[in-house]
């Protein structure tokens, strides 16, 4: 609140935002983004089909860089998934006070012009931040990618790259509960311990310490890999192709090692797809939105029973989100990176 000329209190309608300031060339840097304050807040007019929300939690993940590079104009707020509360609604399916998760912007207040892509949060007996990870886009990605695309069978040998990330940690836990043998790769000893002791992986290795990825995979999978959940790309994918079993499945979720490269690395062992009759398939989680109720039906009891354990890395304050996003690509975070905008 500030005082006007008559010494009366007036509300300042500010809106802090993270703006895409400078085009990304090569690796993302904090200087590509800028925190600024706008003196306008969005409003949702009656019957406009929009909703005005107050952002509470923002998901900080590699996908943000894709959105920044290809779908964000310079000078615009960064887009990304988040959890928010509806302040005004011009859409018949939403009302003031509703909690939602979906695509929003990195700012305190956002006008969501396509709220039909948002999900109402009906279960509030779990932390709201879970809807940026386990119960949000990463959770649905892990569920659909593993159960729908991988076509798993009990006893399958499953390998997951970037296994301590928001998606990988969940794929591994789903696979273990399903009855698979699970190995993950990650980028530090601390994360190796996390995979084996917190998430219950059968084995894990730090790819940065392996001089020969092919040898590392043969050590972990002497009989070969049935399912590879691909999050890394590059040399890891090349090594995996040498170790797939006949009729194995490779589910391509992402290739984080390639996102900051101006020239992507080539893959040399693709002939193994033919020789070993391996199926390799990419997917996008939005193709499986219709499965979200089924996903919740499975995972909510597992959370409450302690069978699924999410790990979050919490950063407080919108002003710290640029550094948090850059840190995701250097492996600074442990677990799902979440930015708290407001705890209300």
Short mmCIF file of C-alpha atoms in Angstrom, two decimals, residues 144-339:
data_model
loop_
_atom_site.label_atom_id
_atom_site.label_comp_id
_atom_site.label_asym_id
_atom_site.label_seq_id
_atom_site.Cartn_x
_atom_site.Cartn_y
_atom_site.Cartn_z
CA UNK A 144 2.13 -42.56 -19.87
CA UNK A 145 5.68 -43.05 -21.08
CA UNK A 146 6.23 -46.18 -19.02
CA UNK A 147 2.85 -47.90 -19.00
CA UNK A 148 1.51 -46.83 -22.41
CA UNK A 149 4.60 -46.45 -24.61
CA UNK A 150 7.09 -48.87 -23.03
CA UNK A 151 4.55 -51.74 -22.84
CA UNK A 152 6.34 -53.22 -19.79
CA UNK A 153 6.27 -56.83 -18.66
CA UNK A 154 7.09 -58.07 -15.18
CA UNK A 155 10.76 -58.97 -14.96
CA UNK A 156 11.86 -56.56 -17.73
CA UNK A 157 15.31 -55.01 -17.47
CA UNK A 158 14.74 -51.25 -17.43
CA UNK A 159 17.37 -48.54 -17.89
CA UNK A 160 16.59 -44.85 -17.26
CA UNK A 161 18.89 -41.93 -18.06
CA UNK A 162 18.69 -38.66 -16.09
CA UNK A 163 17.15 -40.98 -13.52
CA UNK A 164 17.15 -38.54 -10.60
CA UNK A 165 15.23 -35.91 -12.57
CA UNK A 166 11.54 -35.15 -12.12
CA UNK A 167 10.44 -37.77 -14.68
CA UNK A 168 13.21 -40.35 -14.29
CA UNK A 169 12.80 -40.77 -10.53
CA UNK A 170 9.10 -41.58 -11.04
CA UNK A 171 9.63 -43.95 -13.98
CA UNK A 172 12.06 -45.90 -11.82
CA UNK A 173 9.63 -46.15 -8.91
CA UNK A 174 6.74 -47.17 -11.20
CA UNK A 175 8.96 -49.82 -12.80
CA UNK A 176 10.05 -51.25 -9.43
CA UNK A 177 6.45 -51.45 -8.20
CA UNK A 178 5.54 -53.19 -11.45
CA UNK A 179 8.18 -55.86 -10.86
CA UNK A 180 11.06 -54.82 -13.12
CA UNK A 181 14.82 -54.75 -12.62
CA UNK A 182 15.75 -51.05 -12.70
CA UNK A 183 19.05 -49.24 -13.24
CA UNK A 184 19.52 -45.48 -13.59
CA UNK A 185 22.30 -43.15 -14.69
CA UNK A 186 22.83 -39.76 -13.12
CA UNK A 187 25.56 -37.14 -12.67
CA UNK A 188 26.90 -37.38 -9.12
CA UNK A 189 27.60 -39.79 -6.27
CA UNK A 190 24.93 -38.06 -4.18
CA UNK A 191 22.34 -38.82 -6.86
CA UNK A 192 23.52 -42.42 -7.23
CA UNK A 193 22.91 -42.87 -3.50
CA UNK A 194 19.50 -41.21 -3.86
CA UNK A 195 18.46 -43.59 -6.63
CA UNK A 196 19.50 -46.71 -4.75
CA UNK A 197 18.61 -45.78 -1.18
CA UNK A 198 15.61 -43.44 -1.56
CA UNK A 199 13.92 -44.55 -4.77
CA UNK A 200 14.75 -48.24 -4.56
CA UNK A 201 16.61 -48.68 -7.86
CA UNK A 202 18.46 -51.99 -8.12
CA UNK A 203 21.61 -50.24 -9.32
CA UNK A 204 22.82 -46.86 -10.57
CA UNK A 205 25.98 -45.24 -11.91
CA UNK A 206 27.47 -41.78 -12.35
CA UNK A 207 27.93 -41.41 -16.11
CA UNK A 208 30.56 -38.69 -15.56
CA UNK A 209 32.86 -41.26 -13.95
CA UNK A 210 32.42 -43.91 -16.65
CA UNK A 211 35.10 -43.82 -19.34
CA UNK A 212 33.22 -46.44 -21.38
CA UNK A 213 29.41 -46.23 -21.30
CA UNK A 214 29.08 -49.47 -23.27
CA UNK A 215 31.10 -51.29 -20.61
CA UNK A 216 29.07 -49.68 -17.82
CA UNK A 217 25.82 -50.90 -19.38
CA UNK A 218 27.21 -54.41 -19.93
CA UNK A 219 28.20 -54.47 -16.27
CA UNK A 220 24.67 -53.52 -15.16
CA UNK A 221 22.83 -55.52 -17.83
CA UNK A 222 24.87 -58.62 -18.75
CA UNK A 223 21.80 -60.07 -20.50
CA UNK A 224 20.79 -56.80 -22.18
CA UNK A 225 18.13 -54.08 -21.82
CA UNK A 226 14.42 -54.65 -22.46
CA UNK A 227 13.31 -51.04 -21.94
CA UNK A 228 15.30 -47.83 -22.22
CA UNK A 229 13.57 -44.65 -21.01
CA UNK A 230 15.51 -41.98 -22.91
CA UNK A 231 16.07 -38.59 -21.29
CA UNK A 232 19.71 -37.91 -22.23
CA UNK A 233 20.53 -38.60 -25.90
CA UNK A 234 23.96 -38.39 -27.53
CA UNK A 235 26.63 -40.87 -26.44
CA UNK A 236 24.33 -42.52 -23.91
CA UNK A 237 21.79 -43.42 -26.60
CA UNK A 238 24.58 -44.73 -28.82
CA UNK A 239 25.82 -47.01 -26.03
CA UNK A 240 22.31 -48.21 -25.20
CA UNK A 241 21.70 -49.23 -28.82
CA UNK A 242 24.58 -51.70 -28.49
CA UNK A 243 22.99 -53.27 -25.41
CA UNK A 244 19.31 -53.61 -26.31
CA UNK A 245 17.76 -57.08 -26.26
CA UNK A 246 15.81 -58.46 -29.21
CA UNK A 247 12.36 -56.81 -29.42
CA UNK A 248 13.38 -54.20 -26.87
CA UNK A 249 11.61 -50.84 -26.55
CA UNK A 250 13.14 -47.37 -26.43
CA UNK A 251 10.80 -44.63 -25.23
CA UNK A 252 12.09 -41.17 -26.10
CA UNK A 253 10.98 -38.58 -23.56
CA UNK A 254 13.78 -36.03 -23.99
CA UNK A 255 17.47 -35.52 -24.79
CA UNK A 256 18.75 -33.09 -22.20
CA UNK A 257 22.39 -33.43 -23.30
CA UNK A 258 21.48 -31.85 -26.64
CA UNK A 259 19.37 -28.88 -25.57
CA UNK A 260 22.26 -26.44 -25.07
CA UNK A 261 24.22 -27.51 -28.17
CA UNK A 262 24.15 -25.39 -31.32
CA UNK A 263 25.14 -28.50 -33.29
CA UNK A 264 23.53 -31.74 -32.11
CA UNK A 265 25.57 -34.92 -31.75
CA UNK A 266 25.02 -37.69 -34.29
CA UNK A 267 23.97 -41.26 -33.47
CA UNK A 268 26.04 -44.06 -35.01
CA UNK A 269 24.46 -47.34 -33.85
CA UNK A 270 20.92 -47.03 -35.22
CA UNK A 271 21.36 -50.20 -37.31
CA UNK A 272 20.71 -52.11 -34.08
CA UNK A 273 17.07 -51.04 -34.31
CA UNK A 274 16.87 -53.21 -37.41
CA UNK A 275 19.14 -56.07 -36.37
CA UNK A 276 17.49 -56.51 -32.96
CA UNK A 277 13.93 -55.56 -34.03
CA UNK A 278 13.88 -52.76 -31.46
CA UNK A 279 10.94 -50.34 -31.36
CA UNK A 280 11.90 -46.70 -30.71
CA UNK A 281 9.07 -44.22 -30.13
CA UNK A 282 8.81 -40.62 -29.00
CA UNK A 283 5.81 -39.16 -27.19
CA UNK A 284 4.39 -35.99 -25.66
CA UNK A 285 2.44 -36.12 -22.41
CA UNK A 286 -0.40 -33.96 -23.76
CA UNK A 287 -1.38 -36.88 -26.00
CA UNK A 288 -2.35 -38.70 -22.79
CA UNK A 289 -4.30 -36.01 -20.91
CA UNK A 290 -7.35 -38.27 -21.08
CA UNK A 291 -5.53 -40.71 -18.78
CA UNK A 292 -5.03 -38.17 -15.97
CA UNK A 293 -7.96 -39.43 -13.83
CA UNK A 294 -6.69 -43.02 -14.20
CA UNK A 295 -3.18 -41.84 -13.28
CA UNK A 296 -4.45 -40.11 -10.11
CA UNK A 297 -6.44 -43.20 -9.17
CA UNK A 298 -3.22 -45.23 -9.21
CA UNK A 299 -0.70 -42.80 -7.75
CA UNK A 300 -2.59 -41.03 -4.92
CA UNK A 301 -2.92 -44.20 -2.80
CA UNK A 302 0.74 -45.02 -3.50
CA UNK A 303 1.77 -41.58 -2.18
CA UNK A 304 -0.33 -41.98 0.97
CA UNK A 305 1.05 -45.50 1.56
CA UNK A 306 4.63 -44.26 1.09
CA UNK A 307 5.22 -46.47 -1.95
CA UNK A 308 6.00 -43.47 -4.18
CA UNK A 309 8.45 -40.97 -2.73
CA UNK A 310 8.87 -37.59 -4.46
CA UNK A 311 12.00 -35.52 -3.86
CA UNK A 312 11.79 -31.76 -4.40
CA UNK A 313 14.44 -29.05 -4.55
CA UNK A 314 12.66 -25.88 -3.40
CA UNK A 315 13.76 -22.35 -4.35
CA UNK A 316 11.99 -19.44 -2.68
CA UNK A 317 11.14 -16.34 -4.70
CA UNK A 318 10.42 -15.55 -8.33
CA UNK A 319 13.61 -13.48 -8.47
CA UNK A 320 15.64 -16.68 -8.00
CA UNK A 321 13.99 -18.61 -10.84
CA UNK A 322 16.53 -17.69 -13.60
CA UNK A 323 19.40 -19.12 -11.54
CA UNK A 324 17.31 -22.19 -10.69
CA UNK A 325 16.57 -22.89 -14.35
CA UNK A 326 20.21 -22.50 -15.39
CA UNK A 327 21.13 -24.84 -12.54
CA UNK A 328 18.87 -27.58 -13.90
CA UNK A 329 21.20 -27.94 -16.91
CA UNK A 330 24.34 -28.14 -14.77
CA UNK A 331 22.81 -30.66 -12.37
CA UNK A 332 22.72 -28.24 -9.44
CA UNK A 333 19.32 -29.44 -8.21
CA UNK A 334 18.58 -32.72 -6.46
CA UNK A 335 15.04 -33.87 -7.27
CA UNK A 336 12.24 -31.87 -8.84
CA UNK A 337 13.17 -28.16 -9.06
CA UNK A 338 10.29 -26.03 -7.78
CA UNK A 339 10.11 -22.23 -7.51
#
